[in-house]
Coordinates of C-alpha atoms and ligand atoms in Angstrom, one line a residue:
M1 CA 72.0 93.7 108.8
A2 CA 74.0 91.7 106.1
T3 CA 72.0 90.6 103.1
T4 CA 72.4 87.0 101.9
H5 CA 73.9 86.5 98.4
S6 CA 72.3 83.5 96.7
E7 CA 75.3 82.2 94.6
L8 CA 77.2 79.1 95.9
Y9 CA 80.9 79.7 95.2
D10 CA 83.4 77.0 94.8
A11 CA 85.6 79.0 97.2
I12 CA 85.8 82.2 99.1
V13 CA 89.3 83.5 99.7
I14 CA 89.8 86.0 102.6
G15 CA 92.5 88.5 102.0
A16 CA 93.7 90.1 98.8
G17 CA 97.4 90.2 99.6
I18 CA 99.7 88.3 97.2
Q19 CA 98.8 84.9 98.7
G20 CA 95.0 85.4 98.4
C21 CA 95.4 86.9 94.9
F22 CA 97.5 83.9 93.6
T23 CA 95.0 81.5 95.2
S24 CA 92.1 83.2 93.6
Y25 CA 94.0 83.3 90.2
H26 CA 94.4 79.5 90.3
F27 CA 90.7 79.0 91.1
A28 CA 89.7 81.3 88.3
K29 CA 92.2 79.8 85.9
N30 CA 90.7 76.4 86.6
K31 CA 87.2 77.7 85.8
R32 CA 86.0 77.5 89.4
K33 CA 83.7 80.2 90.9
V34 CA 85.8 82.2 93.3
L35 CA 85.0 85.2 95.5
L36 CA 88.0 87.2 97.0
L37 CA 87.1 89.3 100.0
E38 CA 89.3 92.2 101.2
Q39 CA 88.7 94.3 104.2
F40 CA 90.3 97.4 102.9
F41 CA 89.7 99.3 99.6
L42 CA 92.3 98.2 97.0
P43 CA 95.1 99.1 96.7
H44 CA 96.1 99.4 100.3
S45 CA 99.3 99.5 102.3
R46 CA 98.2 98.0 105.7
G47 CA 99.4 94.4 105.3
S48 CA 102.5 92.6 104.0
S49 CA 102.3 92.8 100.2
H50 CA 102.4 96.5 99.3
G51 CA 105.3 98.5 98.0
Q52 CA 107.2 98.5 94.7
S53 CA 109.7 95.7 95.2
R54 CA 110.5 92.2 96.6
I55 CA 113.5 90.0 96.1
I56 CA 113.2 86.8 94.0
R57 CA 115.9 84.2 94.4
R58 CA 116.5 80.5 94.3
A59 CA 119.2 80.7 97.0
Y60 CA 117.6 78.8 99.9
P61 CA 119.2 76.2 102.2
E62 CA 116.0 74.1 102.1
D63 CA 115.4 71.7 99.2
F64 CA 111.6 72.2 99.3
Y65 CA 111.8 76.0 98.6
I66 CA 114.3 75.5 95.8
K67 CA 112.0 72.9 94.1
M68 CA 109.0 75.3 94.4
M69 CA 111.0 78.2 93.0
E70 CA 111.5 76.4 89.7
E71 CA 107.8 76.5 89.0
C72 CA 107.4 80.0 90.6
Y73 CA 109.7 81.5 88.0
Q74 CA 107.5 79.8 85.3
I75 CA 104.2 81.1 86.8
W76 CA 105.7 84.7 87.3
A77 CA 106.6 84.6 83.6
Q78 CA 103.1 83.3 82.6
V79 CA 101.4 86.1 84.6
E80 CA 103.7 88.7 83.0
K81 CA 102.6 87.4 79.6
E82 CA 98.9 87.1 80.3
S83 CA 98.8 90.6 81.9
G84 CA 101.2 92.3 79.5
T85 CA 103.0 93.7 82.5
K86 CA 106.7 93.4 83.3
L87 CA 106.9 92.1 86.9
Y88 CA 110.5 90.8 87.1
R89 CA 113.9 92.5 86.7
Q90 CA 117.0 90.2 86.7
T91 CA 119.7 91.7 88.8
G92 CA 121.4 88.6 90.2
F93 CA 121.3 87.8 93.9
L94 CA 124.3 87.9 96.2
V95 CA 124.5 85.9 99.4
L96 CA 127.2 87.2 101.7
G97 CA 128.7 85.4 104.7
R98 CA 131.7 83.8 106.2
K99 CA 133.0 80.7 104.5
E100 CA 132.4 78.6 107.6
N101 CA 128.8 80.0 108.3
A102 CA 126.4 77.0 108.5
E103 CA 123.6 78.7 106.5
F104 CA 126.0 80.0 103.8
C105 CA 127.4 76.4 103.4
A106 CA 123.8 75.0 103.3
V107 CA 122.7 77.4 100.5
Q108 CA 125.8 76.5 98.5
E109 CA 125.2 72.8 98.9
A110 CA 121.5 73.0 98.1
L111 CA 122.1 75.1 94.9
S112 CA 124.8 72.6 93.7
K113 CA 122.4 69.7 94.4
H114 CA 119.6 71.3 92.4
S115 CA 122.0 72.4 89.5
V116 CA 121.1 76.0 90.0
E117 CA 123.5 78.3 88.2
Y118 CA 125.7 80.2 90.7
K119 CA 129.3 81.3 91.2
Y120 CA 131.3 81.1 94.4
L121 CA 133.2 84.4 94.9
D122 CA 136.2 84.5 97.3
S123 CA 136.9 87.8 99.1
K124 CA 139.1 89.1 96.3
E125 CA 136.6 88.3 93.5
L126 CA 133.9 89.9 95.7
K127 CA 135.9 93.1 95.9
T128 CA 136.5 93.2 92.2
C129 CA 132.9 92.4 91.2
F130 CA 131.1 94.5 93.8
S131 CA 133.4 97.4 94.7
N132 CA 130.5 99.3 96.4
F133 CA 130.7 96.9 99.3
R134 CA 133.4 97.4 101.9
L135 CA 133.6 93.9 103.3
P136 CA 135.9 92.3 105.9
P137 CA 138.5 90.0 104.4
D138 CA 136.8 86.9 105.7
Q139 CA 133.5 87.6 103.8
V140 CA 132.8 85.4 100.7
G141 CA 129.8 85.3 98.3
I142 CA 127.4 83.2 96.3
W143 CA 126.4 84.9 93.1
E144 CA 123.0 83.5 92.0
L145 CA 122.3 84.7 88.5
S146 CA 118.5 84.3 88.4
G147 CA 117.9 86.5 91.4
G148 CA 116.2 89.8 90.9
V149 CA 113.4 92.2 91.8
L150 CA 109.7 91.5 91.6
Y151 CA 107.5 94.6 91.1
A152 CA 105.1 93.9 94.0
D153 CA 102.3 96.5 93.6
K154 CA 102.2 95.9 89.8
A155 CA 101.9 92.1 90.5
L156 CA 98.9 92.6 92.8
K157 CA 97.2 94.8 90.2
A158 CA 98.0 92.4 87.4
L159 CA 96.6 89.4 89.3
Q160 CA 93.5 91.3 90.4
D161 CA 92.8 92.3 86.7
L162 CA 93.4 88.6 85.6
I163 CA 91.1 87.2 88.3
R164 CA 88.3 89.4 87.1
Q165 CA 89.0 88.7 83.4
L166 CA 88.8 85.0 84.2
G167 CA 85.4 85.3 85.8
G168 CA 86.5 85.6 89.5
V169 CA 84.8 88.2 91.8
I170 CA 86.7 90.6 94.0
H171 CA 84.9 92.5 96.8
D172 CA 87.1 95.1 98.5
G173 CA 86.1 97.2 101.5
E174 CA 84.4 94.1 103.0
K175 CA 85.8 92.9 106.3
V176 CA 84.9 89.3 107.2
A177 CA 83.2 89.4 110.6
E178 CA 81.9 85.8 111.0
I179 CA 82.7 82.4 109.6
K180 CA 80.2 79.5 110.1
P181 CA 82.0 76.2 109.4
G182 CA 80.1 73.4 107.6
Y183 CA 79.2 72.5 104.1
P184 CA 78.6 75.0 102.6
V185 CA 80.7 77.3 104.7
T186 CA 79.0 80.6 105.5
V187 CA 81.0 83.9 105.5
T188 CA 79.5 87.1 106.7
T189 CA 81.1 90.5 106.0
T190 CA 80.2 94.0 107.1
T191 CA 77.7 94.1 104.3
R192 CA 76.7 90.6 103.1
T193 CA 76.6 86.9 103.7
Y194 CA 78.1 84.4 101.2
Q195 CA 78.3 80.6 100.9
A196 CA 81.0 78.4 99.4
K197 CA 82.1 74.8 99.1
S198 CA 85.4 75.8 100.7
L199 CA 87.1 78.7 102.4
V200 CA 90.8 79.8 102.1
I201 CA 92.1 82.1 104.8
T202 CA 95.1 84.1 103.6
A203 CA 94.7 87.0 106.0
G204 CA 98.4 87.7 106.8
P205 CA 98.9 89.3 110.2
W206 CA 95.1 89.1 110.9
T207 CA 95.0 85.3 110.6
N208 CA 94.7 84.5 114.3
Q209 CA 91.8 87.0 114.6
L210 CA 89.8 85.0 112.1
L211 CA 90.9 81.6 113.6
L212 CA 90.0 82.4 117.2
P213 CA 86.3 81.8 116.8
L214 CA 87.1 78.6 114.8
G215 CA 88.8 77.1 117.8
I216 CA 92.5 77.4 116.9
Q217 CA 95.4 79.9 117.4
L218 CA 98.6 79.4 115.4
P219 CA 102.0 80.2 117.0
L220 CA 102.3 83.4 114.9
Q221 CA 104.2 86.5 115.8
T222 CA 103.2 89.7 114.0
L223 CA 106.1 92.2 113.6
R224 CA 106.2 95.8 112.5
V225 CA 109.1 96.2 110.0
N226 CA 110.8 99.5 109.1
V227 CA 111.7 99.6 105.5
C228 CA 114.5 102.1 104.9
Y229 CA 115.7 103.8 101.7
W230 CA 119.3 105.3 101.6
K231 CA 120.5 108.0 99.3
E232 CA 123.5 107.3 97.0
K233 CA 126.4 109.7 97.5
V234 CA 127.2 109.6 93.8
P235 CA 124.0 109.5 91.7
G236 CA 123.6 106.3 89.7
S237 CA 126.2 104.3 91.7
F238 CA 123.6 101.7 93.1
G239 CA 121.2 101.5 90.1
E240 CA 121.5 99.4 87.0
N241 CA 124.5 97.2 87.9
F242 CA 123.9 96.6 91.6
P243 CA 122.5 93.3 92.7
C244 CA 120.0 92.3 95.4
F245 CA 121.7 90.8 98.4
Y246 CA 121.3 89.4 101.8
G247 CA 123.8 88.3 104.4
S248 CA 124.4 87.5 108.0
F249 CA 126.6 90.1 109.8
S250 CA 126.7 88.5 113.2
D251 CA 129.0 91.3 114.6
L252 CA 126.2 93.7 114.0
A253 CA 122.9 91.8 114.4
P254 CA 121.3 88.4 114.9
H255 CA 119.1 88.6 111.8
H256 CA 119.9 89.0 108.1
I257 CA 120.3 92.4 106.5
Y258 CA 119.2 92.6 102.9
G259 CA 119.2 95.2 100.0
L260 CA 117.8 95.9 96.6
P261 CA 119.2 98.3 94.0
A262 CA 117.7 101.7 93.6
G263 CA 114.3 101.5 91.9
E264 CA 111.2 102.8 93.5
Y265 CA 112.8 106.1 94.7
P266 CA 115.4 107.3 92.2
G267 CA 118.9 107.3 93.6
M268 CA 117.9 105.4 96.8
M269 CA 118.8 101.9 97.7
K270 CA 116.5 99.8 99.8
V271 CA 118.4 98.3 102.8
A272 CA 116.4 96.7 105.5
Y273 CA 116.6 94.4 108.5
H274 CA 114.9 91.0 108.3
H275 CA 113.1 91.3 111.6
G276 CA 110.9 93.8 113.4
N277 CA 109.2 94.8 116.6
K278 CA 106.1 92.9 117.9
A279 CA 102.9 94.7 116.9
D280 CA 99.3 94.3 116.3
P281 CA 98.5 95.0 112.6
D282 CA 95.8 97.4 113.5
E283 CA 98.3 99.4 115.6
R284 CA 101.2 99.4 113.2
D285 CA 101.5 103.1 113.1
C286 CA 100.7 104.0 116.7
P287 CA 102.8 106.9 117.9
S288 CA 104.5 104.7 120.5
A289 CA 106.0 102.7 117.7
S290 CA 108.3 105.5 116.6
S291 CA 110.5 105.1 119.7
E292 CA 111.6 101.6 118.6
V293 CA 114.7 102.4 116.6
T294 CA 117.1 99.5 117.4
D295 CA 116.7 98.0 113.9
V296 CA 117.3 101.3 112.3
Q297 CA 120.4 101.9 114.4
I298 CA 121.6 98.4 113.3
L299 CA 121.0 99.5 109.6
C300 CA 122.8 102.8 110.1
S301 CA 125.9 100.9 111.4
F302 CA 125.7 98.5 108.6
V303 CA 125.5 101.1 105.9
R304 CA 128.3 103.2 107.4
E305 CA 130.6 100.1 107.6
Y306 CA 129.6 98.0 104.6
L307 CA 128.1 100.5 102.0
P308 CA 130.1 103.7 102.4
G309 CA 128.7 105.0 99.1
L310 CA 125.3 105.6 100.7
Q311 CA 124.4 108.4 103.1
P312 CA 124.4 106.7 106.6
Q313 CA 120.9 107.9 107.6
P314 CA 117.8 106.6 105.9
A315 CA 116.1 109.2 103.7
I316 CA 112.7 107.5 103.6
M317 CA 111.2 105.0 106.1
E318 CA 108.1 103.0 105.5
R319 CA 106.2 100.2 107.3
C320 CA 105.2 96.7 106.6
M321 CA 104.2 93.6 108.6
Y322 CA 105.9 90.2 108.9
T323 CA 103.8 87.3 110.3
N324 CA 106.4 84.8 111.6
S325 CA 106.0 81.2 112.4
P326 CA 108.4 79.6 115.0
D327 CA 110.6 78.0 112.4
E328 CA 110.0 80.7 109.8
N329 CA 108.5 78.1 107.4
F330 CA 105.0 78.7 106.0
I331 CA 101.8 77.1 107.2
L332 CA 99.8 75.5 104.3
D333 CA 97.2 73.2 105.7
R334 CA 93.6 72.4 106.4
H335 CA 91.9 73.5 109.6
P336 CA 92.3 70.5 111.9
K337 CA 88.6 70.1 112.5
H338 CA 87.0 71.6 109.4
A339 CA 88.5 70.0 106.3
N340 CA 87.1 72.6 103.8
I341 CA 88.7 75.5 105.6
I342 CA 92.3 75.9 104.3
I343 CA 94.9 78.1 105.9
G344 CA 97.9 79.9 104.3
A345 CA 99.9 81.8 106.9
G346 CA 103.2 82.4 108.6
F347 CA 105.1 83.7 105.5
S348 CA 107.8 85.0 107.8
G349 CA 109.0 87.8 105.6
H350 CA 109.9 85.7 102.5
G351 CA 106.6 84.6 101.0
F352 CA 106.2 86.9 98.0
K353 CA 108.5 85.1 95.5
L354 CA 106.9 81.8 96.4
S355 CA 103.3 83.0 96.1
P356 CA 102.6 81.4 92.7
V357 CA 103.1 78.0 94.1
V358 CA 101.6 78.8 97.5
G359 CA 98.4 79.8 95.6
K360 CA 98.5 76.6 93.6
V361 CA 98.8 74.3 96.6
L362 CA 96.1 76.2 98.6
Y363 CA 93.8 75.7 95.5
E364 CA 94.8 72.0 95.4
L365 CA 94.0 71.5 99.1
S366 CA 90.7 73.2 98.7
T367 CA 89.6 71.2 95.7
E368 CA 91.0 67.9 97.1
S369 CA 93.2 67.6 94.0
T370 CA 96.4 65.7 93.9
L371 CA 99.1 67.8 95.6
S372 CA 101.9 69.0 93.4
Y373 CA 104.3 69.2 96.4
D374 CA 105.0 67.4 99.6
L375 CA 103.6 69.7 102.3
T376 CA 105.0 68.0 105.4
A377 CA 107.2 70.9 106.3
F378 CA 104.2 73.2 106.2
Q379 CA 101.7 71.3 108.4
I380 CA 100.1 72.8 111.5
S381 CA 100.9 69.6 113.5
R382 CA 104.6 70.3 113.5
F383 CA 104.1 72.9 116.3
Ligands
LIG401 C1 109.2 94.9 104.3 C2 109.0 93.6 103.7 C3 109.9 93.0 102.8 C4 109.7 91.8 102.2 N1 110.6 91.3 101.3 C5 110.3 90.2 100.7 C6 111.2 89.7 99.7 O1 112.2 90.5 99.3 N2 110.9 88.6 99.0 C7 109.9 87.8 99.4 O2 109.7 86.7 98.8 N3 109.0 88.2 100.4 C8 109.2 89.3 101.0 N4 108.4 89.8 102.0 C9 107.3 88.9 102.5 C10 106.1 89.0 101.6 O3 105.8 90.3 101.2 C11 104.9 88.4 102.4 O4 105.3 87.1 102.8 C12 103.6 88.4 101.6 O5 103.3 89.6 101.1 C13 102.5 87.9 102.6 O6 101.3 88.0 101.9 P1 99.9 87.6 102.5 O7 98.9 87.7 101.4 O8 100.0 86.4 103.3 O9 99.6 88.8 103.5 P2 99.0 90.3 103.4 O10 99.6 91.0 102.2 O11 99.0 91.0 104.7 O12 97.5 90.1 103.0 C14 96.5 89.7 103.9 C15 95.2 90.4 103.5 O13 94.1 89.9 104.2 C16 93.2 91.0 104.5 N5 92.4 90.6 105.6 C17 92.8 90.3 106.8 N6 91.7 90.1 107.6 C18 90.6 90.3 106.9 C19 89.2 90.1 107.1 N7 88.7 89.9 108.3 N8 88.4 90.4 106.0 C20 88.9 90.7 104.8 N9 90.2 90.8 104.5 C21 91.0 90.6 105.5 C22 94.2 92.1 104.8 O14 93.6 93.4 104.7 C23 95.3 91.9 103.7 O15 95.1 92.6 102.5 C24 108.6 91.0 102.6 C25 107.7 91.6 103.6 C26 107.8 92.8 104.1 C27 106.8 93.3 105.1

């Protein structure tokens, strides 16, 4: 039977992925008593935040993400300073597309509107600057200088250390089994029962499992994603001077393909498909999953056609989870019936870079502080 813990926390945060870590960091930084609960022992690789690298960029077609990214860069730098850990490597970010592609045009327009430093590259300039790509003549590019790589695992560790140093409490290996809404809200894990003034649910692909007993289900799709690493034919050719990129290659696939320069595995570039196969997070690595190779086939064709300097078969394949909302925008809102239960979900494969501000607004929603951002685009009621 779970023993009851007598302390009343300002907040309990469920899930020590990047969103739960940043939310807890903001609580601790603001001198609030916070308890971060994680079902697995840390570190783990079962959710969406593990691995060595994530892309950071300002290149978005939506104004609201570009505005948030301004502060995200500042908070990432602050966390680097406070933890004494390098978390960001500037590589530049390249958006590839056809000149007339609607999303490509929207990104260019939005970057201009927000005075973000970028350069438009016609197909000739693209060829000169990035000779590793073999692109069709109608491909053009947007070169965004501040883009780069975030060191994901290092970021999680740095934040967890900072949360503890600032007085926050982290309990890993404790799965939340029951939530009793009310004031205070009561949370029971596999070993103990805790109480808090508010609860933040940042449970990634497990979010709907926790919400079901609380009377709501969000329209979330959980996807298993294959993360592929491709060996350079000439050692060093995709390392130091190669950028992060994404692009739509509609002749090959309906979703984006993206890549990061060699980093975590020496001499291997990460190139992956921005989509996956439907899967329950607890069954991510079931044997049946291995037969779904469509995304890997798409990537093999892409690498063969567009990046001929890489071996056309992945050398390493890892797995990760996406939790997609129908419009691929986040859900940052209160539970419709229980105002002191806050939900951060649906990060749709692009939430890492934005987590500093996600954590901040989830903290603001929990403490009923003035909101730093207009959250209309992130409300549950839009579905
Ligand atoms: C392959 C891949 C590439 C990506 N690339 C990028 C990129 O380049 N740039 C970018 O910005 N974003 C990227 N993303 C997206 C980004 O990584 C995710 O949006 C982000 O990590 C989501 O974090 P999260 O905290 O919501 O989820 P998670 O990391 O899944 O964390 C949720 C946590 O909740 C815990 N939990 C769940 N249920 C319970 C419970 N009952 N009790 C206790 N704990 C519980 C889980 O164990 C887990 O640790 C990528 C994602 C993937 C998978």
